[in-house]
Coordinates of C-alpha atoms in Angstrom, one line a residue:
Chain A
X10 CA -42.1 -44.5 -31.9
X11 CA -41.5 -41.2 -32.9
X12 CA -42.1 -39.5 -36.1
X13 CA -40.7 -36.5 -37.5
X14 CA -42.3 -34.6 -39.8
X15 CA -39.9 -32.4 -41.5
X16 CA -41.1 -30.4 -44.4
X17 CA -39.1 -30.6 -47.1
X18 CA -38.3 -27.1 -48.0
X19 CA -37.4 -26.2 -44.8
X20 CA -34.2 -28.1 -45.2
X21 CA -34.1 -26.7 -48.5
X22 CA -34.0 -23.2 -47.4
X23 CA -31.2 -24.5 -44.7
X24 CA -28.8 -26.0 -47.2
X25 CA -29.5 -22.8 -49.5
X26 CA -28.6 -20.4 -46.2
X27 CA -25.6 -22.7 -45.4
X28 CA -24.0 -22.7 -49.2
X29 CA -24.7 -18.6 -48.9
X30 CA -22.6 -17.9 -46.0
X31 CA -20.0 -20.3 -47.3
X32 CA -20.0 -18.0 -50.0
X33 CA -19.7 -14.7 -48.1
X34 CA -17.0 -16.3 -45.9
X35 CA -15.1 -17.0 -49.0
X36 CA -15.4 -13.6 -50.6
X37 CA -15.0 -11.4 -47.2
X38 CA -12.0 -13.6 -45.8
X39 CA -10.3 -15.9 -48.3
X40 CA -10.9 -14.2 -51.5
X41 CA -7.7 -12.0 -52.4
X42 CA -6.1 -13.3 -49.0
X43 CA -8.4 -10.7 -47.3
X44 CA -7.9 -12.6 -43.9
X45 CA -4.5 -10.7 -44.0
X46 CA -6.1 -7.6 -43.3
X47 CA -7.2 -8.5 -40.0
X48 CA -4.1 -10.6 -38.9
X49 CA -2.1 -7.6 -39.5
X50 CA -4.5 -5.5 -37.8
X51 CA -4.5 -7.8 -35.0
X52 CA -0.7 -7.2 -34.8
X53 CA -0.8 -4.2 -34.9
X54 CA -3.1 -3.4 -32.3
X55 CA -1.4 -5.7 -29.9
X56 CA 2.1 -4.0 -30.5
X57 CA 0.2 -0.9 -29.8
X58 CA -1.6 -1.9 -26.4
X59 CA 1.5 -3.8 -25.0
X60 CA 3.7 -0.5 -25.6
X61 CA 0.8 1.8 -24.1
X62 CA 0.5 -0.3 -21.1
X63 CA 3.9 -0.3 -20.1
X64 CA 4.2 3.3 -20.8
X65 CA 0.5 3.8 -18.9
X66 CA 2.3 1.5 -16.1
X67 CA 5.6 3.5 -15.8
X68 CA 3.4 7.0 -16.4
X69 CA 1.0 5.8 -13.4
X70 CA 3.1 4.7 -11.1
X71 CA 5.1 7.9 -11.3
X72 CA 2.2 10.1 -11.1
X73 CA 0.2 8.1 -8.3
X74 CA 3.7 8.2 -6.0
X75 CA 3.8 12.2 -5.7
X76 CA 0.5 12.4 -5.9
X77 CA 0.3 10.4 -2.6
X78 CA 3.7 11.1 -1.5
X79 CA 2.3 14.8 -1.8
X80 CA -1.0 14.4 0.2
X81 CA 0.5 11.9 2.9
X82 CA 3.3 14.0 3.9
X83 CA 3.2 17.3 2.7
X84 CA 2.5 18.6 6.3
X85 CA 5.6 16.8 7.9
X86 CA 7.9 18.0 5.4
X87 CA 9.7 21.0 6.7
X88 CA 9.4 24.8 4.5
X89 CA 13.0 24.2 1.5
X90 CA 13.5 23.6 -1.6
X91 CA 12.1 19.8 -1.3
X92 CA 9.0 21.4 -0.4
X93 CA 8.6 23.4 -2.9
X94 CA 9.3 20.6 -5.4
X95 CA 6.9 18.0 -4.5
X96 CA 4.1 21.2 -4.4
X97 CA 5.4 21.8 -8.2
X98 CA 5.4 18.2 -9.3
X99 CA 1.8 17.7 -7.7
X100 CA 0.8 20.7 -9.3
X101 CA 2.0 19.0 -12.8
X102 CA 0.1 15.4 -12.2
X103 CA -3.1 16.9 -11.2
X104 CA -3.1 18.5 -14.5
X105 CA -2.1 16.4 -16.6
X106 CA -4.5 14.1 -14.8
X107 CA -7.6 16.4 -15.2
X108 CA -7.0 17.4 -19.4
X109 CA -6.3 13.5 -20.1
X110 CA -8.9 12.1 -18.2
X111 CA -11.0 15.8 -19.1
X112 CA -10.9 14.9 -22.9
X113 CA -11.5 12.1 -24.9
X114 CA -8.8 9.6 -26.2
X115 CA -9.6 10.1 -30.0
X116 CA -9.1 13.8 -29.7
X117 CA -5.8 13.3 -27.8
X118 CA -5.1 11.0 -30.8
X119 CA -5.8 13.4 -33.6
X120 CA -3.8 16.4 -32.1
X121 CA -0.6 14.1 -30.9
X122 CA -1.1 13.3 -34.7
X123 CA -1.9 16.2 -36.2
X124 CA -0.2 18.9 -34.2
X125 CA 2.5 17.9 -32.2
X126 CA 4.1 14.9 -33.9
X127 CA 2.6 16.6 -37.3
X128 CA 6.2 15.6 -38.8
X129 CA 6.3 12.2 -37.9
X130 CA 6.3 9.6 -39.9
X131 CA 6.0 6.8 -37.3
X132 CA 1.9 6.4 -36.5
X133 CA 2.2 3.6 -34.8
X134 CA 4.9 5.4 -32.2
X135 CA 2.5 8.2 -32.1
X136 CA -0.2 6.3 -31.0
X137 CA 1.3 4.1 -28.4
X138 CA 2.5 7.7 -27.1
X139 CA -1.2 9.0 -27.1
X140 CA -2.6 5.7 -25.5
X141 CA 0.2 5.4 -23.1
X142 CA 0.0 8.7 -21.9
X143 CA -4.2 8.4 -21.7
X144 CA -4.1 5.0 -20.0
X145 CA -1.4 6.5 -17.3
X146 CA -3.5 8.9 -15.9
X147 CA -6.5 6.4 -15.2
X148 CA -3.5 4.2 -13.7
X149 CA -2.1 6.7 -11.8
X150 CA -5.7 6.9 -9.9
X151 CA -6.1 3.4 -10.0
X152 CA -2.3 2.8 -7.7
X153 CA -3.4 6.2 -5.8
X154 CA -6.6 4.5 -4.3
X155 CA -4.3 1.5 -3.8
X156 CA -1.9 3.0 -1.7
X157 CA -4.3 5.1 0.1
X158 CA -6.4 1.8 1.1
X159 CA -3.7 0.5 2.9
X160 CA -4.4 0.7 6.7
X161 CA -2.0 3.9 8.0
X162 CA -0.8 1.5 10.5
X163 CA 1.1 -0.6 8.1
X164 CA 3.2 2.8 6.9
X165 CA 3.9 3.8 10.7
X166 CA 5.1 -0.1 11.5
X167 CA 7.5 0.4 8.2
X168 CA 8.7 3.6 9.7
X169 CA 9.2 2.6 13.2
X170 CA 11.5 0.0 11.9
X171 CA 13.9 2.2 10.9
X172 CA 12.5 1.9 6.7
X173 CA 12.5 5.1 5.2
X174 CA 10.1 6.5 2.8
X175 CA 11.0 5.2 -0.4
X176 CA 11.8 1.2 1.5
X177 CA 8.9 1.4 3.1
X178 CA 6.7 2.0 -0.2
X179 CA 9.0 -0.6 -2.1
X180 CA 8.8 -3.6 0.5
X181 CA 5.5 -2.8 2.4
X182 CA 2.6 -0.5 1.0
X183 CA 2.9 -1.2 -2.8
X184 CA 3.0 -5.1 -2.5
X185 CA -0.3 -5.2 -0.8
X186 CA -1.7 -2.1 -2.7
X187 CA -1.2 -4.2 -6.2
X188 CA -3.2 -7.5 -4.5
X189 CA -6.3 -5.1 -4.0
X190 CA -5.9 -2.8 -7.3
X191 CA -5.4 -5.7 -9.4
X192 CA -9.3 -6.0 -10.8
X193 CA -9.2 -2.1 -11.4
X194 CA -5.4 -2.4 -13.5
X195 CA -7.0 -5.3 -15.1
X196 CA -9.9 -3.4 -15.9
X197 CA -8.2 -0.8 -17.3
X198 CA -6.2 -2.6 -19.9
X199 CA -9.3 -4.1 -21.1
X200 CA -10.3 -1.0 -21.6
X201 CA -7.3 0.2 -23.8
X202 CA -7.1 -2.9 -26.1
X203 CA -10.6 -1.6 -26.9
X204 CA -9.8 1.8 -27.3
X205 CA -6.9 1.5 -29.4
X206 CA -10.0 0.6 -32.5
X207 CA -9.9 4.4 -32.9
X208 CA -6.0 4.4 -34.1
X209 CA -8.2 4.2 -37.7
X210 CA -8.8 7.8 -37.1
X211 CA -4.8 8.7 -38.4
X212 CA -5.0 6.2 -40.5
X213 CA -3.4 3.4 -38.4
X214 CA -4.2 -0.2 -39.9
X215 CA -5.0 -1.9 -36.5
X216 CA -7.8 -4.6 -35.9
X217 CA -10.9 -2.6 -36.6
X218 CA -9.2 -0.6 -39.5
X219 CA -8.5 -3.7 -40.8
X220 CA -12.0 -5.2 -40.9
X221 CA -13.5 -1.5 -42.2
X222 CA -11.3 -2.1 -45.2
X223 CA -12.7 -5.7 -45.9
X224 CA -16.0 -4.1 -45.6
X225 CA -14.7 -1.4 -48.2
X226 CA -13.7 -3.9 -50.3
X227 CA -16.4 -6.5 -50.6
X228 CA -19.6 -4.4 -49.4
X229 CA -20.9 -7.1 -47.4
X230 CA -20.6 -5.2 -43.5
X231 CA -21.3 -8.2 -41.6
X232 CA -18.8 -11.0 -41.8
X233 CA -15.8 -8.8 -41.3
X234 CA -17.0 -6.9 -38.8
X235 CA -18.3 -10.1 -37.2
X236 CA -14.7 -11.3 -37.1
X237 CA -13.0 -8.5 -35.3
X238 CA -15.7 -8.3 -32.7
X239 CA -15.1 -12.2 -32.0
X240 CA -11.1 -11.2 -32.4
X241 CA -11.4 -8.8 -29.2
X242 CA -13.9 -10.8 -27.2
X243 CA -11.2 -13.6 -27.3
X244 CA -8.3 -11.6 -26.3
X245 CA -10.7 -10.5 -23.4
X246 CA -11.8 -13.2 -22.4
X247 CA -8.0 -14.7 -22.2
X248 CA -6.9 -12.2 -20.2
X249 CA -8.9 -11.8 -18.0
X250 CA -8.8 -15.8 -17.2
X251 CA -4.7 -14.9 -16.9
X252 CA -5.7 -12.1 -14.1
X253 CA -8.4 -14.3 -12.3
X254 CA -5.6 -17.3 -12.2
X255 CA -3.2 -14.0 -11.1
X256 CA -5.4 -13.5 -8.3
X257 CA -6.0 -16.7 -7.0
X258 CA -2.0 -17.0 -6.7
X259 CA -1.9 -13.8 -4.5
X260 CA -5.2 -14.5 -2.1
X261 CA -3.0 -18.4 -1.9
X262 CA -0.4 -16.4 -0.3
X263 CA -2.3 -15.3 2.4
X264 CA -4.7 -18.7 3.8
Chain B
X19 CA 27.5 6.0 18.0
X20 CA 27.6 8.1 21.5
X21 CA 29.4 6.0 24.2
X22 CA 27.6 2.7 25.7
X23 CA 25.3 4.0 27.8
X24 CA 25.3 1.8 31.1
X25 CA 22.0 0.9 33.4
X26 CA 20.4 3.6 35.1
X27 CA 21.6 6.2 33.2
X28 CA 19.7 8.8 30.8
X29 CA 18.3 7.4 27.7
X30 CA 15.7 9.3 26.4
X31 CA 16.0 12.9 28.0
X32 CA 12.6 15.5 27.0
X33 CA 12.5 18.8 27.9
X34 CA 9.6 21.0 27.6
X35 CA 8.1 19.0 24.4
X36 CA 4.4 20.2 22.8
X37 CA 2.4 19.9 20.0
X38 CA 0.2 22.6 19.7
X39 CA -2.1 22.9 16.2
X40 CA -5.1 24.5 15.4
X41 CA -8.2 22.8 14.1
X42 CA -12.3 23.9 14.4
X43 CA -12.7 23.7 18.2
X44 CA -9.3 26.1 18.5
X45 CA -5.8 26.0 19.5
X46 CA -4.8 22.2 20.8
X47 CA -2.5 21.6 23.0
X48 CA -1.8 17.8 22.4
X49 CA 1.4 18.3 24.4
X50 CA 2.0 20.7 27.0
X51 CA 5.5 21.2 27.9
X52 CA 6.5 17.8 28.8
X53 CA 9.6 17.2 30.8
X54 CA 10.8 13.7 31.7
X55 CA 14.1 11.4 31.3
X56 CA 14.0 8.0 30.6
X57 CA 16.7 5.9 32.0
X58 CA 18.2 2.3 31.1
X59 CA 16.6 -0.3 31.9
X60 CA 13.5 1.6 33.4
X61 CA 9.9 0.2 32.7
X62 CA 8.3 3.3 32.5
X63 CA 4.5 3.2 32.5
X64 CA 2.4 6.2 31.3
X65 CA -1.6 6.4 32.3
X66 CA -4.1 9.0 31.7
X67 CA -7.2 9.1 30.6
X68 CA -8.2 9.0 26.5
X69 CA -7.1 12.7 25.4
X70 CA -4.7 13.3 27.5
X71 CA -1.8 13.3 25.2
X72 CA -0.3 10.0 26.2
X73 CA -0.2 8.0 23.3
X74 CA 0.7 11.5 21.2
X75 CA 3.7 12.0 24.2
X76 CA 5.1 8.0 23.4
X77 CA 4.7 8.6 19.1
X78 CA 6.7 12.3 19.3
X79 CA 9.8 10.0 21.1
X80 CA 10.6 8.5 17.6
X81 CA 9.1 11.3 15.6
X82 CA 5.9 9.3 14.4
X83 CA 4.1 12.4 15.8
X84 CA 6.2 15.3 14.8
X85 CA 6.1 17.7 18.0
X86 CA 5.7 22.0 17.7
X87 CA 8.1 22.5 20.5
X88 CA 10.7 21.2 22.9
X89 CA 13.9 19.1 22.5
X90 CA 14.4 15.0 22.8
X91 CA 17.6 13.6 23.0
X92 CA 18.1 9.7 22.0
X93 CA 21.8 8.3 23.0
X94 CA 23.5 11.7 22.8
X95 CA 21.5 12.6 19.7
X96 CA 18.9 15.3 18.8
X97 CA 16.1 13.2 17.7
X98 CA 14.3 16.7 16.2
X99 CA 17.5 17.7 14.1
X100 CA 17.7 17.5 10.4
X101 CA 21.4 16.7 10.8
X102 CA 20.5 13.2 12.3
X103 CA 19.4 10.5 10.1
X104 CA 15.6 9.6 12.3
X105 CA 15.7 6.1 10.2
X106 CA 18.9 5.0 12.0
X107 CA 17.6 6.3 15.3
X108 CA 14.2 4.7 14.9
X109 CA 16.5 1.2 14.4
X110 CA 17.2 1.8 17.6
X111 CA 13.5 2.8 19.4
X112 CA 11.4 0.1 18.7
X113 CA 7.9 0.4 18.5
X114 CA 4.4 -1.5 19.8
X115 CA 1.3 -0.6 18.2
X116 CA -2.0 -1.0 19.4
X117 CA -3.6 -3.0 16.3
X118 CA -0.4 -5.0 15.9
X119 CA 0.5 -3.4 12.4
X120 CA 2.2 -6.8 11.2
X121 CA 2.3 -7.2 7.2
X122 CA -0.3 -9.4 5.8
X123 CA 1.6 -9.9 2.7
X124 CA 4.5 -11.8 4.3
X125 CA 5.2 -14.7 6.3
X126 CA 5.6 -14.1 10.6
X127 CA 9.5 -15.1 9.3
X128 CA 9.6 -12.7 6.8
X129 CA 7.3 -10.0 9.4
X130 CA 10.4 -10.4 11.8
X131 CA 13.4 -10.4 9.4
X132 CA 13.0 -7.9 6.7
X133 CA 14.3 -4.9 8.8
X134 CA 16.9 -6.5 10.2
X135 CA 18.1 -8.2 6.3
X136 CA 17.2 -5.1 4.4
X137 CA 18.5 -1.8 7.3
X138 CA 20.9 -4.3 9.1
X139 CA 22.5 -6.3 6.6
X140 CA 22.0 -9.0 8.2
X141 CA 22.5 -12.3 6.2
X142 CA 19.1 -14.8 5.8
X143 CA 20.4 -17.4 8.1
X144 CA 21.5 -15.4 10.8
X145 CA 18.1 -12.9 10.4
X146 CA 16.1 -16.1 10.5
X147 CA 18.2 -17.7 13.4
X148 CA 18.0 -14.3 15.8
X149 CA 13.9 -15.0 14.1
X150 CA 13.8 -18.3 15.6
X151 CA 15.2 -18.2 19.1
X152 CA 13.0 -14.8 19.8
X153 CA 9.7 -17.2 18.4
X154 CA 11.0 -19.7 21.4
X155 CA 11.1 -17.4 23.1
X156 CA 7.6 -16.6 23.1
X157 CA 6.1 -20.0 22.2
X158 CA 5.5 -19.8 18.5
X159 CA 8.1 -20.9 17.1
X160 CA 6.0 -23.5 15.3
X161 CA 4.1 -20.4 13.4
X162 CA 7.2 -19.1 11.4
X163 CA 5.4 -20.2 7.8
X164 CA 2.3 -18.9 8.6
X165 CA 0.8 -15.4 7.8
X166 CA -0.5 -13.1 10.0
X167 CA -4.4 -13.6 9.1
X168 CA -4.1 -16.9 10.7
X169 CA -3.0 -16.2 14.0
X170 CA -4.9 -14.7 17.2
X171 CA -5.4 -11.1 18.2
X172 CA -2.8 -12.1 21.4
X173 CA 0.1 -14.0 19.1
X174 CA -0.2 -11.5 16.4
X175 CA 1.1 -9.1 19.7
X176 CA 2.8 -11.4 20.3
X177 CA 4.9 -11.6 16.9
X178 CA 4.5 -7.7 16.8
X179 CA 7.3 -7.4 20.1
X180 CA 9.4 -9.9 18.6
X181 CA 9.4 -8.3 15.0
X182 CA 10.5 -5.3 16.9
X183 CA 13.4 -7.0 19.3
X184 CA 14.8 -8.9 16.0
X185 CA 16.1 -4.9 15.4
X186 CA 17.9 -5.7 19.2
X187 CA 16.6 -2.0 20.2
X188 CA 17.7 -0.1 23.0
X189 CA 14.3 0.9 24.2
X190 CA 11.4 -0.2 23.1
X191 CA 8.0 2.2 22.8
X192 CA 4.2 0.2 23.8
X193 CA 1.5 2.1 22.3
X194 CA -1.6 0.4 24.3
X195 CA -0.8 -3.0 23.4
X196 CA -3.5 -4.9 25.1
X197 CA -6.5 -2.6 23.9
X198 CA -7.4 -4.4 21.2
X199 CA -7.3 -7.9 22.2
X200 CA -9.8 -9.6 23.9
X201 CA -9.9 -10.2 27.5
X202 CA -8.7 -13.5 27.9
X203 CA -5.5 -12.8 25.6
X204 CA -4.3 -9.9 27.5
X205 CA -2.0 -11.8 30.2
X206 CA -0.2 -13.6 27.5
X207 CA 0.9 -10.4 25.9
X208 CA 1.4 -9.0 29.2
X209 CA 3.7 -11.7 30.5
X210 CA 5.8 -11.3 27.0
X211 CA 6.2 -8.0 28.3
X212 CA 7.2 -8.8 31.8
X213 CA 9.5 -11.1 30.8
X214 CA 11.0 -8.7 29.1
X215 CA 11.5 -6.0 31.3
X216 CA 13.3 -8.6 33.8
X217 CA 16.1 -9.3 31.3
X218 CA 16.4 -5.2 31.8
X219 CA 15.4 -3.9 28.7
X220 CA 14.1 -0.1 28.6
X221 CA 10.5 0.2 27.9
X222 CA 7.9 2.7 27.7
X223 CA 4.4 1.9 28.0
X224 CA 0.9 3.5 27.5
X225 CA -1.2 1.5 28.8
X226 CA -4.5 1.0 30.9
X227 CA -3.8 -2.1 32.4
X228 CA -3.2 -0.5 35.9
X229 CA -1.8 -4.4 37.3
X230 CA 0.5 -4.3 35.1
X231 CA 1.5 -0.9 35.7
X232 CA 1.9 -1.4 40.1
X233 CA 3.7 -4.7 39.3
X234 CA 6.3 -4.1 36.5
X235 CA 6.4 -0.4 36.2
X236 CA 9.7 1.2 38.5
X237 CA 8.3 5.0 37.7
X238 CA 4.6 5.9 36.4
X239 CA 3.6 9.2 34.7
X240 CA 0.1 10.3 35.1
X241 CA -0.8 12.6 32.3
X242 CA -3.8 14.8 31.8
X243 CA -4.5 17.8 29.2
X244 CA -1.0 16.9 28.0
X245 CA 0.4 17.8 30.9
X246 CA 2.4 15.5 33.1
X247 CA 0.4 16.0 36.6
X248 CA 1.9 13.5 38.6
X249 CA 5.0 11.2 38.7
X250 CA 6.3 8.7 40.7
X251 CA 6.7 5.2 41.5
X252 CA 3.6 2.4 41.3
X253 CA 3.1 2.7 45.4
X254 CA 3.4 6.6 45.3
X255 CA 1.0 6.9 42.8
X256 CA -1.5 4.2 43.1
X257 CA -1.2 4.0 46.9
X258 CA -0.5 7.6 47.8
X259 CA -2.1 9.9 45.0
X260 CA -1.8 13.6 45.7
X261 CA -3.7 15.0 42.5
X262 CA -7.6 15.3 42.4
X263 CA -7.5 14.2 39.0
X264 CA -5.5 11.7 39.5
X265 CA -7.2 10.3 42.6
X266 CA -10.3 10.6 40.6
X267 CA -9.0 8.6 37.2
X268 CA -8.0 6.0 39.9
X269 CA -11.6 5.5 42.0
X270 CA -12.6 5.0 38.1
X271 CA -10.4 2.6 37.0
X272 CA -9.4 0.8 40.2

């Protein structure tokens, strides 16, 4: 037989820690319907990162086609005015690609806020602006690399078929470009459902706000704060499960 | 469309085509004033050593290589003009590459029919039927679900010169299409091809298979320093060579 020797006012202590955190639970969360702070933070921050990505998607895609478009076949293209319009647009992406990714998102934040939309009412719109236009530059490297990974050989057996550019991007090269970027995209929306915690900045009530205010309110730091950092882990976490099961679909394809 | 152009007339007429660039070692002259006319059903076969503007000469005829100088003239048409559309003349030069090139994203049926559903307007069934009979053709039809990661160096040649014929080309280019494959695969992809150039289709081929090139080839170019330096047919030039380079290229590779 075993015995246990359990002193007493250990368990004590337990029970008293247990009824403690109850306590603090009750006050940071239920107390006032607090919890609301953070559901509608949550909210709000997922409006925000779904807008930026598909405005970082469209922005990317954009930017990474004359980028490569620009560096693939710049040479072939004879002297005109088509010339001298892909050389402008290039011109544009690299700089918009070298102050977004030169700066850091907050800042792009506070002057989109601040200074240029310093008239709007709309936050939120501001800051899926500022995010989408900050995550499209890292996207637009992201597809670039894609595209550029793709064996030269698969563009020249597009184009001795008779595909022109364009087709031969659509049906060929950006199909197999997506299989291999996919961890990278994936990566970088992770990235901006974090980043989006700075919207508190212009005074945005997303998921971080949210749990700052709790905090504000009950002066108790942990509990709160304890929540939204479970809050993203989980969306993280799920997502990234989505992308893995995403992946396995596309290598299927191929065995 | 020009008017049908009947066997053993001009297809493919060059005059005088280069490609001259600079880069650090100096002024390159890839091409050097090339001058040749490809007929109808002619298997013409074009050797020369590795540099010597061969494979360069064969990628300028549908503009993969864009040439400095010179004129080509496909069916009638001036490949080099901005006036003609080069994606509707490349429907009509297919193409052979040395590493295959087939899609790894798509199925060998969906390899061979997406030019011919998306630039022909071909419906499914009939792309996947014209599919079909070329995969007899060659023994595989039994590999039409498959991808290409799944198939040997020698059928994935294979699939690459029926991909092309499902565009039913009037010529069709061979960038060293054995060179990659191993040993033992190379007559299969060479007997594809002789096949093919007894049911009279036009071909171009750079190749170093010099068998193939006395037994199927009615003209061979020699080319060195992107020059042509001797032409002729297989018994004139393997048999009878007149050029020190070329009779020294052959005591190699003989």
């Amino acid at each position: 037989m075993f015995y246990c020797k359990v002193d007493y006012r250990v368990l004590l202590s337990f029970s008293d820690w247990l009824n403690k955190w109850k306590d603090r639970l009750y006050l940071n969360f239920v107390a006032s319907g607090r919890y609301k702070y953070l559901l509608r933070g949550l909210w709000m921050t997922l409006r925000i990162t779904f807008f930026a990505v598909l405005l970082g998607i469209a922005l990317g895609v954009v930017a990474a086609i004359i980028r490569s478009t620009h560096d693939k076949i710049i040479e072939e293209i004879r002297p005109g005015f088509g010339k001298f319009l892909l050389r402008f647009f290039n011109l544009i992406v690299k700089l918009y690609l070298t102050i977004i990714r030169g700066t850091p998102v907050v800042v792009q934040l506070m002057i989109m806020y601040y200074v240029i939309f310093a008239s709007s009412t709309n936050a939120m719109m501001v800051a899926i602006l500022a995010f989408g236009i900050n995550s499209g530059a890292y996207v637009a490297e992201i597809i670039r690399s894609g595209i550029m990974s793709i064996d030269p050989g698969q563009f020249e057996a597009g184009r001795s078929l008779g595909f022109n550019y364009i087709q031969t991007m659509i049906y060929i090269i950006i199909p197999q470009a997506i299989k291999n970027i996919l961890p990278a995209l994936a990566n970088e929306f992770i990235v901006l459902i974090k980043e989006t915690s700075v919207s508190g900045y212009v005074g945005i009530m997303e998921l971080t706000r949210g749990g700052d205010v709790i905090r504000s309110r009950t002066f108790d730091a942990f509990p709160p704060l304890l929540a939204v950092a479970i809050i993203y882990l989980i969306i993280v976490v799920f997502f990234t499960k989505l992308v893995s099961m995403l992946e396995r679909r596309m290598r299927n394809s191929e065995r | 469309m020009s008017a049908e152009i009947k066997t053993g007339e001009v297809l493919i007429s060059v005059k005088d085509l280069a490609k001259h660039y600079k880069n650090k070692a100096g002024e390159i002259h890839a091409l050097d004033g090339i001058t040749t006319d490809i007929k109808k059903g002619e298997v013409l076969v074009i050797i020369g050593p590795s540099g010597s503007g061969k494979s360069t000469f064969l990628r300028s005829l549908n503009l993969l290589e864009r040439p400095t100088g010179g004129t080509i003239t496909f069916e009638g048409q001036d490949v080099m003009s901005p006036k003609n559309d080069i994606n509707k003349l490349r429907q009509k030069m297919g193409m052979v590459f040395q590493h295959f090139n087939l899609f790894p994203h798509l199925t060998i049926m969906d390899n061979m029919t997406l030019a011919p559903r998306k630039l022909l307007k071909m419906s499914q069934a009939d792309a996947e039927k014209k599919a079909l009979q070329l995969l007899e053709r060659v023994g595989l039809q039994d590999r039409a679900d498959t991808y290409p990661s799944q198939l040997s160096g020698g059928q994935k040649q294979r699939i690459a010169i029926v991909r092309a014929l499902c565009m039913s080309p009037d010529v069709l280019l061979f960038d060293e299409p054995t060179s990659a494959l191993d040993p033992e695969m190379v007559g299969e992809v060479l007997d594809v091809m002789k096949d093919l150039a007894k049911t009279g289709m036009t071909m171009a081929v750079v190749t170093h298979e010099m068998g193939f090139a006395k037994e199927v080839a009615s003209r061979v170019i020699f080319m060195d320093a992107g020059k042509i330096v001797e032409e002729g047919t297989p018994e004139e030039i393997f048999d009878n060579p007149q050029n020190e380079r070329l009779k020294t290229f052959l005591a190699k590779v003989l």
